Amino acid sequence: MNPADLDAETFAADEYNKKFKRINIIFKSKSNNREESDNSSSVQSISKRKFKLPLLELKKFGGEIKDWLPFWGQFSKIDSDPNIDEADKLQYLIQATLPSTRARELVESFPPSKENYHKAIDSLKSRFGQDDLLVEFYVRELLKLTISMNSRDQKVKLPTF
């Protein structure tokens, strides 16, 4: 290769490197702008809440039908959280039951593993969370309330539809 051709090749390679560096700088600045806008939107969503909520204590369930709905209303948030491993969910479930109760015995009858979490939940639901049993329980509670009010000679006005 003669010196003139070598100089031309070197010049072309230098120009190519300069263009590459310019494009690389533009690309990096665009990607940094995108990251900054993503970060600013997450900072905005975090900064909207200017107070810290206290930690919630899990309601303890002992196996009484009247306690099922408040318990499940709270525990279902753990149950539906995809970021919590099933083995951890089972430990939370054990902690959320009262010791030496039917509910704790039922949950502890399953060996602690992530495969058994859904089995334990299904067993709890089938034993304590049946809709017909819950409806029957609450209807009886309402009847007890109306009977006790009637026994005190108070008239109960029921709404008409």
XYZ file of C-alpha atoms in Angstrom:
161
model
C 0.000 0.000 0.000
C 1.431 3.375 -0.936
C 1.647 6.251 1.571
C -1.194 8.238 -0.072
C -3.605 5.281 0.198
C -2.511 4.688 3.786
C -3.177 8.339 4.656
C -6.625 8.153 3.020
C -7.491 4.981 4.964
C -6.283 6.515 8.227
C -8.307 9.667 7.569
C -11.444 7.614 6.782
C -10.955 5.519 9.923
C -10.562 8.669 12.035
C -13.760 10.141 10.542
C -15.591 6.885 11.223
C -14.383 6.899 14.875
C -15.508 10.530 15.304
C -18.991 9.739 13.934
C -19.227 6.668 16.140
C -18.299 8.674 19.243
C -20.851 11.407 18.388
C -23.617 8.855 17.896
C -22.608 7.088 21.107
C -22.778 10.387 23.045
C -26.215 11.163 21.584
C -27.437 7.674 22.474
C -26.162 7.931 26.048
C -27.731 11.359 26.552
C -31.092 10.090 25.248
C -30.989 7.020 27.486
C -30.010 9.177 30.501
C -32.961 11.493 29.787
C -35.284 8.488 29.685
C -33.907 7.155 32.992
C -34.258 10.586 34.590
C -37.877 10.860 33.483
C -38.588 7.339 34.794
C -36.904 8.206 38.093
C -38.723 11.527 38.380
C -42.107 9.863 37.886
C -41.338 7.304 40.594
C -40.079 10.069 42.886
C -43.293 11.996 42.254
C -45.420 8.989 43.173
C -43.362 8.425 46.320
C -43.376 12.095 47.272
C -47.178 12.285 47.044
C -47.417 10.424 50.342
C -45.789 12.631 52.933
C -46.712 10.499 55.907
C -45.722 7.064 57.051
C -48.411 4.537 57.836
C -47.974 2.343 60.902
C -47.297 -1.334 60.385
C -50.401 -3.474 60.486
C -50.575 -6.321 62.924
C -52.133 -9.458 61.503
C -55.516 -10.367 62.928
C -55.245 -13.685 64.723
C -57.728 -16.353 63.680
C -58.703 -19.082 66.074
C -61.369 -20.917 64.139
C -64.502 -19.008 65.141
C -66.783 -18.427 62.169
C -67.518 -14.855 63.288
C -63.806 -14.029 62.984
C -63.342 -15.458 59.482
C -64.345 -12.427 57.394
C -62.167 -9.878 59.250
C -59.261 -12.330 59.198
C -59.586 -13.213 55.519
C -60.161 -9.583 54.554
C -56.720 -8.773 55.898
C -54.856 -11.984 55.063
C -56.087 -12.052 51.456
C -53.697 -9.154 50.746
C -50.800 -11.435 51.632
C -52.388 -14.299 49.717
C -52.711 -12.268 46.514
C -49.240 -10.669 46.672
C -47.131 -12.220 43.880
C -43.883 -10.929 45.426
C -44.156 -13.140 48.507
C -42.975 -16.732 48.202
C -45.521 -19.434 49.093
C -43.285 -20.809 51.854
C -43.223 -17.349 53.450
C -46.989 -17.037 53.005
C -47.408 -20.292 54.917
C -45.292 -18.910 57.761
C -47.412 -15.750 57.816
C -50.498 -17.963 57.900
C -49.157 -19.891 60.887
C -48.367 -16.611 62.658
C -51.874 -15.330 61.894
C -53.555 -18.214 63.716
C -53.963 -18.462 67.459
C -51.944 -21.220 69.165
C -53.817 -24.330 70.324
C -56.880 -23.612 68.193
C -58.625 -25.553 65.457
C -57.307 -23.144 62.841
C -53.678 -23.477 63.974
C -53.960 -27.262 64.173
C -55.358 -27.366 60.654
C -52.593 -25.163 59.227
C -49.847 -27.004 61.104
C -51.151 -30.354 59.864
C -49.433 -29.504 56.579
C -45.634 -29.750 56.508
C -44.156 -26.263 56.021
C -43.344 -26.045 52.321
C -44.415 -23.848 49.468
C -46.304 -26.728 47.865
C -48.556 -27.011 50.921
C -49.495 -23.332 51.219
C -52.429 -23.525 48.806
C -53.576 -26.782 50.397
C -53.640 -25.110 53.816
C -55.549 -22.088 52.465
C -58.061 -24.310 50.669
C -58.591 -26.333 53.849
C -59.171 -23.180 55.902
C -61.619 -21.832 53.323
C -63.545 -25.092 53.097
C -63.771 -25.410 56.875
C -64.354 -21.816 58.008
C -65.087 -19.756 54.913
C -68.079 -21.502 53.386
C -70.570 -18.916 52.194
C -73.635 -20.842 53.355
C -72.235 -21.228 56.885
C -71.293 -17.558 57.038
C -74.743 -16.457 55.856
C -76.414 -18.765 58.374
C -74.217 -17.446 61.182
C -74.886 -13.788 60.420
C -78.631 -14.369 59.966
C -78.711 -16.016 63.400
C -76.809 -13.081 64.875
C -79.341 -10.683 63.375
C -82.212 -12.777 64.735
C -80.644 -12.766 68.202
C -80.363 -9.005 68.004
C -83.989 -8.514 66.983
C -85.222 -10.963 69.629
C -83.231 -9.233 72.345
C -84.569 -5.853 71.242
C -88.147 -7.196 71.189
C -87.734 -8.723 74.615
C -87.013 -5.252 75.981
C -90.373 -4.082 74.629
C -88.728 -1.962 72.016
C -90.300 -1.856 68.635
C -87.979 -2.593 65.786
C -88.823 -0.850 62.581
C -87.668 -2.820 59.624
C -87.302 -1.016 56.342
C -89.858 -1.826 53.691
C -88.797 -2.322 50.132
